[in-house]
mmCIF file of C-alpha atoms in Angstrom:
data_model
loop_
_atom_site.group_PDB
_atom_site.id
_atom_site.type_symbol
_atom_site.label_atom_id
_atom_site.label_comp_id
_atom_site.label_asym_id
_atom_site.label_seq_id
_atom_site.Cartn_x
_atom_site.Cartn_y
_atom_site.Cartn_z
ATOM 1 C CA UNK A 1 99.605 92.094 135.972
ATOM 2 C CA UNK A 2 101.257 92.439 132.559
ATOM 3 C CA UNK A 3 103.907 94.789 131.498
ATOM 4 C CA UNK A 4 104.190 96.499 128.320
ATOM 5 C CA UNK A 5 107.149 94.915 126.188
ATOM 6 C CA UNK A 6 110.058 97.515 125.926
ATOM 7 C CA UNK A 7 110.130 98.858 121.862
ATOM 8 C CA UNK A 8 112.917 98.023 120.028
ATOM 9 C CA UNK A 9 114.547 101.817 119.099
ATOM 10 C CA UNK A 10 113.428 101.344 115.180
ATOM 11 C CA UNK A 11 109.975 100.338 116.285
ATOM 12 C CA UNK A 12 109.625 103.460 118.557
ATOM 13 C CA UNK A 13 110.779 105.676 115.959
ATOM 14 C CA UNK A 14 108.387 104.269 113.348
ATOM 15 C CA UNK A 15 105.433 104.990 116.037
ATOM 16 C CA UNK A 16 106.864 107.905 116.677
ATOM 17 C CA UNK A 17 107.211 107.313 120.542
ATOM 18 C CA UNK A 18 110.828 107.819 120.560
ATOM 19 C CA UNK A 19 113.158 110.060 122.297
ATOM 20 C CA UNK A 20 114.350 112.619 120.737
ATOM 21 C CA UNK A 21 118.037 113.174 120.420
ATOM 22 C CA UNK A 22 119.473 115.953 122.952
ATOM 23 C CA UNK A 23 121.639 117.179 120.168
ATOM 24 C CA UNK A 24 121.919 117.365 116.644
ATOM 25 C CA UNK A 25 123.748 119.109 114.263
ATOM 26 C CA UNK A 26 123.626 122.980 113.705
ATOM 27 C CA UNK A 27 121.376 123.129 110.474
ATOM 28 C CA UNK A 28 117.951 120.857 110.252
ATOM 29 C CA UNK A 29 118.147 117.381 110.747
ATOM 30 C CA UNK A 30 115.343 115.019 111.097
ATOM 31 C CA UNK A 31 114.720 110.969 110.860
ATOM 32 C CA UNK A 32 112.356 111.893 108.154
ATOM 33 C CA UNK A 33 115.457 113.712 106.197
ATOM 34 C CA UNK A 34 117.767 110.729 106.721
ATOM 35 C CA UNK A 35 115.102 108.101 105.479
ATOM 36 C CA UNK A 36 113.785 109.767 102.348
ATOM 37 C CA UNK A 37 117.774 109.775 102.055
ATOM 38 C CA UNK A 38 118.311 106.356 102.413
ATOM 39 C CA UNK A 39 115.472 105.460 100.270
ATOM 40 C CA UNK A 40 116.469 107.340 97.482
ATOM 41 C CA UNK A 41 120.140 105.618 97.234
ATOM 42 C CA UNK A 42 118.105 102.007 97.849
ATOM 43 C CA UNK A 43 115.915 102.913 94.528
ATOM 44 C CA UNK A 44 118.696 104.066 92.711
ATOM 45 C CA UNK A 45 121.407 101.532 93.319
ATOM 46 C CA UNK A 46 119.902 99.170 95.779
ATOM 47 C CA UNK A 47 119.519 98.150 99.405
ATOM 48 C CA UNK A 48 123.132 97.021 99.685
ATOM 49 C CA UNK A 49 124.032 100.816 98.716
ATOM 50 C CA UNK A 50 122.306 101.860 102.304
ATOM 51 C CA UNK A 51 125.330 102.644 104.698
ATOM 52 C CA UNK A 52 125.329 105.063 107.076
ATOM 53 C CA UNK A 53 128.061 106.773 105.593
ATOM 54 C CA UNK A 54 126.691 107.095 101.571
ATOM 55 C CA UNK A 55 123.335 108.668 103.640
ATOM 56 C CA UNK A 56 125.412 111.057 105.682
ATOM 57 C CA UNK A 57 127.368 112.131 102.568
ATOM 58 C CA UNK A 58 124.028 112.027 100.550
ATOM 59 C CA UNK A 59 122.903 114.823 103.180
ATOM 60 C CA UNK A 60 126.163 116.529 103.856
ATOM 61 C CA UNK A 61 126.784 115.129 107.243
ATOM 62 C CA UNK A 62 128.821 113.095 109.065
ATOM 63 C CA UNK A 63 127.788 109.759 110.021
ATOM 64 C CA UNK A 64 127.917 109.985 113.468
ATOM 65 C CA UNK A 65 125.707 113.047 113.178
ATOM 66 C CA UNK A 66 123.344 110.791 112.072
ATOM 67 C CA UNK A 67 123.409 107.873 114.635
ATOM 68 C CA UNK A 68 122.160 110.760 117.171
ATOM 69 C CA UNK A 69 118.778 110.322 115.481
ATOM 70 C CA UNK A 70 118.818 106.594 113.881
ATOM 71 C CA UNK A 71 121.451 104.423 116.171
ATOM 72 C CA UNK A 72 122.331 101.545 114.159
ATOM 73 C CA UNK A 73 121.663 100.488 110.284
ATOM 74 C CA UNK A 74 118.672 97.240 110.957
ATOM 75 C CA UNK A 75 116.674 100.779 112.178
ATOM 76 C CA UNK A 76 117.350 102.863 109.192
ATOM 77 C CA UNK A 77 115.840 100.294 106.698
ATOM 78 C CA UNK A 78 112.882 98.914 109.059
ATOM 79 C CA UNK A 79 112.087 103.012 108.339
ATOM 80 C CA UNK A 80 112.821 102.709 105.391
ATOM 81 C CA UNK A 81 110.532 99.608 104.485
ATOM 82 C CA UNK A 82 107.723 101.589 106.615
ATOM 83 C CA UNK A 83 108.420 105.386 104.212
ATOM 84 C CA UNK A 84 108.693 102.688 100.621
ATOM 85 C CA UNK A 85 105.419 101.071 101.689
ATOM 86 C CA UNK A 86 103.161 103.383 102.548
ATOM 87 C CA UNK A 87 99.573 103.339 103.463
ATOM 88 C CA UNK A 88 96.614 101.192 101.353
ATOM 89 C CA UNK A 89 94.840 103.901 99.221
ATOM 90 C CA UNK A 90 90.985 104.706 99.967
ATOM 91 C CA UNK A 91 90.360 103.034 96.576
ATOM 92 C CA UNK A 92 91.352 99.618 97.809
ATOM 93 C CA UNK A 93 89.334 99.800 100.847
ATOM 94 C CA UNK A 94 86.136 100.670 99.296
ATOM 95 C CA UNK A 95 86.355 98.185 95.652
ATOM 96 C CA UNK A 96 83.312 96.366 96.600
ATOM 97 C CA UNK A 97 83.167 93.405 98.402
ATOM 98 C CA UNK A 98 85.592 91.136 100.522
ATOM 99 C CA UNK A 99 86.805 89.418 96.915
ATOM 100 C CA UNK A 100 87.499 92.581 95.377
ATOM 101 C CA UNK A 101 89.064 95.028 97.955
ATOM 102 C CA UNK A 102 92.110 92.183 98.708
ATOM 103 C CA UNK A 103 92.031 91.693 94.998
ATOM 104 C CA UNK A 104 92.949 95.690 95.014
ATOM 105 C CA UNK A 105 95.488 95.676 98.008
ATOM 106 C CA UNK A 106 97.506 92.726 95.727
ATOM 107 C CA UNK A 107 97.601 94.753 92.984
ATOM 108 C CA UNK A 108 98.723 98.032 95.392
ATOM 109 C CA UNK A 109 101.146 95.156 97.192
ATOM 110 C CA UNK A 110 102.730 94.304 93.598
ATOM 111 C CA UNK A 111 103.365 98.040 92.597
ATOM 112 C CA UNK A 112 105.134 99.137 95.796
ATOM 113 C CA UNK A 113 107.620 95.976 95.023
ATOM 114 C CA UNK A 114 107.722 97.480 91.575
ATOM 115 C CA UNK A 115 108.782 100.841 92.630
ATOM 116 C CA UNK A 116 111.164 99.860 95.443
ATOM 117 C CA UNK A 117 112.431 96.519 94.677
ATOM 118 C CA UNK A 118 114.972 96.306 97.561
ATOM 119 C CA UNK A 119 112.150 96.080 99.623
ATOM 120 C CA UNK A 120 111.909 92.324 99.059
ATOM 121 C CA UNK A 121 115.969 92.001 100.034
ATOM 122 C CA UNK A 122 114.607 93.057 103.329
ATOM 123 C CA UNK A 123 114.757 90.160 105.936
ATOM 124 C CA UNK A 124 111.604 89.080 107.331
ATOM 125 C CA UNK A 125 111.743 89.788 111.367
ATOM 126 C CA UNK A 126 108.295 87.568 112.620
ATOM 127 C CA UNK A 127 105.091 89.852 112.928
ATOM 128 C CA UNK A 128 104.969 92.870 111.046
ATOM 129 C CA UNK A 129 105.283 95.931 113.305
ATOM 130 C CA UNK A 130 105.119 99.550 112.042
ATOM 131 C CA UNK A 131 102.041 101.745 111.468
ATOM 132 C CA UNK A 132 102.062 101.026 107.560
ATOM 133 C CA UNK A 133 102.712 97.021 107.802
ATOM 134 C CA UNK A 134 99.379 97.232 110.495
ATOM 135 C CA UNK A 135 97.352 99.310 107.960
ATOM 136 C CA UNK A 136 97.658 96.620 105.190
ATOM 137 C CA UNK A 137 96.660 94.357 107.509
ATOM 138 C CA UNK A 138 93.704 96.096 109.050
ATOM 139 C CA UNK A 139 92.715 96.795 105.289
ATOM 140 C CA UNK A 140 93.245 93.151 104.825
ATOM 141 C CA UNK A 141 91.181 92.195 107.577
ATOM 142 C CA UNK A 142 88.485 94.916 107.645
ATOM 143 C CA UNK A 143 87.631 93.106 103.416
ATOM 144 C CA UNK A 144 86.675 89.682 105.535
ATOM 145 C CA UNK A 145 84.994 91.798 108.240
ATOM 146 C CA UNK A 146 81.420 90.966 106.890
ATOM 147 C CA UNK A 147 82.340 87.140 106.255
ATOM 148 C CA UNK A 148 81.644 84.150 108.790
ATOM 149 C CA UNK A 149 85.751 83.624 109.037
ATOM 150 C CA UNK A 150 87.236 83.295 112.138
ATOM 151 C CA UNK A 151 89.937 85.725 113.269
ATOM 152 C CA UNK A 152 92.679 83.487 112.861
ATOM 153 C CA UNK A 153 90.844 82.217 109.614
ATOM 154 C CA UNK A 154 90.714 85.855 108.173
ATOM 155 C CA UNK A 155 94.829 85.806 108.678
ATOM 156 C CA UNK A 156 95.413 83.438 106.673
ATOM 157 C CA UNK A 157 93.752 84.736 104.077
ATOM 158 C CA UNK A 158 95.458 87.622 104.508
ATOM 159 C CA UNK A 159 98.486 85.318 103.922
ATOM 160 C CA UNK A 160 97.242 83.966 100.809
ATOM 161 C CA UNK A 161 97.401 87.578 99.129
ATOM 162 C CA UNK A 162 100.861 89.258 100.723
ATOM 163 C CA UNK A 163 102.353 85.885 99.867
ATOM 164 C CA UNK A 164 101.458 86.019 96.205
ATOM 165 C CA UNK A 165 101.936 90.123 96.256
ATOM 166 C CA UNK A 166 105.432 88.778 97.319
ATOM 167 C CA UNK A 167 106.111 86.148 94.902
ATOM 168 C CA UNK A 168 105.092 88.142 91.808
ATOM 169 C CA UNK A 169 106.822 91.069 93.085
ATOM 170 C CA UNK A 170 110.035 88.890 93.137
ATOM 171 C CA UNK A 171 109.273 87.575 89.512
ATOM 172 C CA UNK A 172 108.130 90.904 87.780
ATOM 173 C CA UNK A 173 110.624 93.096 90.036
ATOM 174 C CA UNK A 174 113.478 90.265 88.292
ATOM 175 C CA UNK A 175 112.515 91.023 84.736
ATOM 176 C CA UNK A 176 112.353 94.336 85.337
ATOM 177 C CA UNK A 177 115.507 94.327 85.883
ATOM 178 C CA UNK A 178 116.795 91.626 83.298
ATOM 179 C CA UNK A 179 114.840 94.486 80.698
ATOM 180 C CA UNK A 180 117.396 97.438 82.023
ATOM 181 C CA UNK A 181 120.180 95.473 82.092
ATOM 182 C CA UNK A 182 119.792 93.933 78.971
ATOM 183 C CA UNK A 183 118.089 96.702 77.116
ATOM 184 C CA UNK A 184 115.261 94.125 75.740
ATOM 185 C CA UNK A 185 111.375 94.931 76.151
ATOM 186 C CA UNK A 186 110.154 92.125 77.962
ATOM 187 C CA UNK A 187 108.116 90.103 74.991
ATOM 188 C CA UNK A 188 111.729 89.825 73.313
ATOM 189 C CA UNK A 189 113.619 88.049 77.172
ATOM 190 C CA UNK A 190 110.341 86.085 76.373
ATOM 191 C CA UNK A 191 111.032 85.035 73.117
ATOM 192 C CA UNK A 192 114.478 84.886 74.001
ATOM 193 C CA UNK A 193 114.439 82.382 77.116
ATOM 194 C CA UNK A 194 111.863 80.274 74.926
ATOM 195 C CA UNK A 195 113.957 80.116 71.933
ATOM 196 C CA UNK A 196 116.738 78.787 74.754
ATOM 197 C CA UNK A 197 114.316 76.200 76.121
ATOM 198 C CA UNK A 198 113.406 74.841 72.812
ATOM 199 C CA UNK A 199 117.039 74.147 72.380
ATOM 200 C CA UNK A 200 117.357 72.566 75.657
ATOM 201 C CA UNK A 201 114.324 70.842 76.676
ATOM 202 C CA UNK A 202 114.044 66.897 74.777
ATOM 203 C CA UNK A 203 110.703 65.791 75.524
ATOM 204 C CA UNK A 204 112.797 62.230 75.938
ATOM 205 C CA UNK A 205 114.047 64.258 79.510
ATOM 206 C CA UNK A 206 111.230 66.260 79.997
ATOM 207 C CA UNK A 207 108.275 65.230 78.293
ATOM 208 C CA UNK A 208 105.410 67.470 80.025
ATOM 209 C CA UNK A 209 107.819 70.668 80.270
ATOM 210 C CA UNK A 210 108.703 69.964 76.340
ATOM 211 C CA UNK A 211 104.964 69.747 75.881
ATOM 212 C CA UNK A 212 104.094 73.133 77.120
ATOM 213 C CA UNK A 213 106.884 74.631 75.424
ATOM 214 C CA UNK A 214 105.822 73.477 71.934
ATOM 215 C CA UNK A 215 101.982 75.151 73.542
ATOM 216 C CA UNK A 216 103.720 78.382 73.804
ATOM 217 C CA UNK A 217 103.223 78.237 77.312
ATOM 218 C CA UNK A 218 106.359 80.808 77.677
ATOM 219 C CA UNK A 219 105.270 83.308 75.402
ATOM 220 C CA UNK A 220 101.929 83.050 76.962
ATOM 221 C CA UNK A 221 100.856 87.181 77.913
ATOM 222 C CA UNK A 222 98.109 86.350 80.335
ATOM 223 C CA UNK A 223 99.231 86.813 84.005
ATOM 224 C CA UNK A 224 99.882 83.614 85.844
ATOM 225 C CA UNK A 225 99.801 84.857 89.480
ATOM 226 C CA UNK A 226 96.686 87.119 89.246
ATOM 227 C CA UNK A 227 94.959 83.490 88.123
ATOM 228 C CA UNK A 228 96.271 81.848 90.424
ATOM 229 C CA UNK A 229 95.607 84.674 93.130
ATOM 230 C CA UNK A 230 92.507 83.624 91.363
ATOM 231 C CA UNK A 231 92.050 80.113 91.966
ATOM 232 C CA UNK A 232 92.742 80.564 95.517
ATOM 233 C CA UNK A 233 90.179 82.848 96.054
ATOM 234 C CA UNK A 234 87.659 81.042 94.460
ATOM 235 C CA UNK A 235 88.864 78.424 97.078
ATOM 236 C CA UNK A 236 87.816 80.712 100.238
ATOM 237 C CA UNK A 237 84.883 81.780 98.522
ATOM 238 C CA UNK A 238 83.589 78.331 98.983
ATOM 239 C CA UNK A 239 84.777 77.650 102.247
ATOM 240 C CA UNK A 240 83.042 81.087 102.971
ATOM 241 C CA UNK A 241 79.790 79.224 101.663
ATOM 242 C CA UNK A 242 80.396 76.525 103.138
ATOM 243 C CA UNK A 243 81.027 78.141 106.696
ATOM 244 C CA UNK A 244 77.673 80.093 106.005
ATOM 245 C CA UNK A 245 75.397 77.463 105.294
ATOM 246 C CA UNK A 246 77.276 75.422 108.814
ATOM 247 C CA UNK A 247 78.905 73.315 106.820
ATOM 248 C CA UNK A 248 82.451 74.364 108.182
ATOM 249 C CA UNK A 249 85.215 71.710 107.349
ATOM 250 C CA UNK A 250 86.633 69.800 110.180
ATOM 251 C CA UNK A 251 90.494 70.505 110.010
ATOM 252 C CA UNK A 252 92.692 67.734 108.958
ATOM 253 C CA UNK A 253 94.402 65.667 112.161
ATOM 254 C CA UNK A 254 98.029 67.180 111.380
ATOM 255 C CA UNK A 255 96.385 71.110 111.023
ATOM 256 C CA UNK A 256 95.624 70.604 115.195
ATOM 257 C CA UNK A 257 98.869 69.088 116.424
ATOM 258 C CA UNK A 258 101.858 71.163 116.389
ATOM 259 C CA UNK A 259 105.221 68.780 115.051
ATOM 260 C CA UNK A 260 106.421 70.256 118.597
ATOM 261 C CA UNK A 261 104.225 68.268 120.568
ATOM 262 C CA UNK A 262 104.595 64.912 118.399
ATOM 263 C CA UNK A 263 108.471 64.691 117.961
ATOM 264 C CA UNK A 264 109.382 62.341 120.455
ATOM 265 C CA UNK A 265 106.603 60.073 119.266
ATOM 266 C CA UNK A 266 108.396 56.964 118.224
ATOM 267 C CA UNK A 267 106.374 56.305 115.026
ATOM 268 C CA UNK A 268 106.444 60.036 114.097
ATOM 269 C CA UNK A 269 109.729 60.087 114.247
ATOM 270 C CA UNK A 270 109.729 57.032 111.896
ATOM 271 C CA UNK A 271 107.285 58.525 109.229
ATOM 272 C CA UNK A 272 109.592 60.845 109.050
ATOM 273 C CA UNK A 273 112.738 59.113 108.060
ATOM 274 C CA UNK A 274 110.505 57.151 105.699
ATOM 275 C CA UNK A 275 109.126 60.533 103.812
ATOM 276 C CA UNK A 276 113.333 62.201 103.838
ATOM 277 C CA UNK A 277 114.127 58.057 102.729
ATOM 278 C CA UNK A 278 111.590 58.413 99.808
ATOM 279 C CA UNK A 279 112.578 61.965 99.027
ATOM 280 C CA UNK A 280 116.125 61.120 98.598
ATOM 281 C CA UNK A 281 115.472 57.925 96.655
ATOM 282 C CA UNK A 282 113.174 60.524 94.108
ATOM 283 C CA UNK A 283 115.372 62.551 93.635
ATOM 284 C CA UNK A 284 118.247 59.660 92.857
ATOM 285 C CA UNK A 285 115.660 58.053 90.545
ATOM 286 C CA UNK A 286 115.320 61.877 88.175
ATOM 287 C CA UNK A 287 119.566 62.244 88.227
ATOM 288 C CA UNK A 288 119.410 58.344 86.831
ATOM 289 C CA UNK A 289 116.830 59.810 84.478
ATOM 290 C CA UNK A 290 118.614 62.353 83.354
ATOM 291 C CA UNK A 291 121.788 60.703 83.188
ATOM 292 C CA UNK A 292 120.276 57.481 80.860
ATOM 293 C CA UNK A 293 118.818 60.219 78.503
ATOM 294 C CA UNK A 294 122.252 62.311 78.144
ATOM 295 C CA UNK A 295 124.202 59.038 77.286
ATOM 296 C CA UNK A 296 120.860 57.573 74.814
ATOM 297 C CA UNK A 297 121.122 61.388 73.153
ATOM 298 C CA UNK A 298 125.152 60.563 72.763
ATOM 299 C CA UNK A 299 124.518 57.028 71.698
ATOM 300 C CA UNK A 300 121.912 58.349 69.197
ATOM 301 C CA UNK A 301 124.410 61.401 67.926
ATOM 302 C CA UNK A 302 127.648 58.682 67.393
ATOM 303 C CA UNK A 303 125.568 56.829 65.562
ATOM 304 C CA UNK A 304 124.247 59.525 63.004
ATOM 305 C CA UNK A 305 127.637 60.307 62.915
ATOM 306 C CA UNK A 306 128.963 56.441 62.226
ATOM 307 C CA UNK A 307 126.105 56.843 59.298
#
């Protein structure tokens, strides 16, 4: 017979299967009050403004007053992440067909990073958890419904799309930023940061990176993660084809044997040390590069200079 697992506080409060506190302070107090707190002072000044204290001062509290409803900090923001996030709109859910409604939920992914940016300074804690995190993935999920996927197949799909939502949300979130800060629109930190390339990149050192430079590959306004969002799903619309007409792809060797299982395997464990061998010697071969073409660019200079 199996038990159901005991729910972390913060989870409990999220699903809203919690305890409530026996006491509280005279005037209203709610978890709702203290996270819409919290999340205001994280979108103002960051998620490394979020204390217990700055929220209870925020409200007018003390802090302990607050601990009676949220009882330690890792609580507050897994709330918090759950309030910033928020549900996938109707929109999303109904854009057409699998391709197109997690085409939408990346796009609604990239915004939410864009509004709340300390969201992505929040630590990753295995599966998410809350009622929001499981709506994006039931949206997620519900787009391959229709498709010959696999479960487990339809996840990592799923992947595919929050992992690029993430990555471009750390990238655009960043210049966002940079723009503020500096008080530059972002086609002039373009211009800027490929003027600075230019200046640093030889094509001696670097010939391909030199190469797209002189293309204009940095001042290049198309949007390099919805194509390769892109790419990728023109990748599972194949294998989707490919499933459909039986043709399913047998899964490499290494995708069906967990590293677990294999580590004391003599052999393994030498394939191993020969891959970290050849890695190391890589990387000692690009610092000789680099180091041969600094002292040719100083040989070079002295003798302009000897000229």
């Amino acid at each position: 017979m199996t038990t159901e697992p005991e729910l972390p506080r913060g989870i409990a409060l999220a699903w809203g299967v919690a305890a409530s506190p026996q006491r509280g302070p005279k005037r209203e107090m709610s978890v709702e009050r203290i996270v819409e707190a919290a999340v205001e002072i994280a979108d103002a000044d960051g998620l490394s403004a979020v204390s217990m204290a700055a929220v209870a001062a925020r409200l007018g509290y003390t802090p302990m007053s607050l601990y009676r409803y949220v009882s330690a900090k890792e609580d507050l923001i897994l709330l918090m992440q759950e309030e910033a996030t928020g549900l996938p709109s109707a929109e999303s859910r109904h854009a057409g067909g699998w391709r197109e409604q997690l085409e939408a939920l990346y796009r609604e992914q990239v915004q939410i990073y864009l509004r709340h940016p300390w969201v992505l300074d929040v630590a990753i804690r295995g599966i998410p958890s809350t009622p929001h995190s499981a709506a994006w993935m039931d949206a997620g999920l519900q787009a391959l419904a229709d498709t010959p996927l696999t479960h487990d197949e339809r996840l990592a799909v799923l992947l595919i799309v929050t992992g690029a939502a993430r990555w471009s949300g750390i990238v655009l979130a960043s210049y966002a930023r940079l723009e503020r800060e500096r008080g530059m629109a972002e086609s002039e930190i373009a211009q800027y940061e490929d003027a600075m390339f230019r200046s640093l990149i030889t094509a001696d050192a670097y010939p391909a990176l030199r190469e797209a430079i002189d293309a204009g590959a940095f001042l290049d306004e198309s949007d390099p993660f919805a194509f390769g969002l892109e790419r990728s799903l023109d990748g599972v619309a194949d294998y989707i084809e490919a499933v459909a007409e039986g043709r399913r792809p047998p899964r490499a060797p290494w995708q069906r044997l967990d590293d677990a299982e294999i580590a004391d395997d003599k052999r393994y464990r030498e394939a191993q040390k020969g891959v970290r061998d050849a890695e190391k010697s890589l990387r000692d071969a690009h610092r000789m590069l680099r180091q041969t073409a600094r002292e040719a660019r100083e040989r070079r200079a002295r003798q302009r200079g000897g000229n």
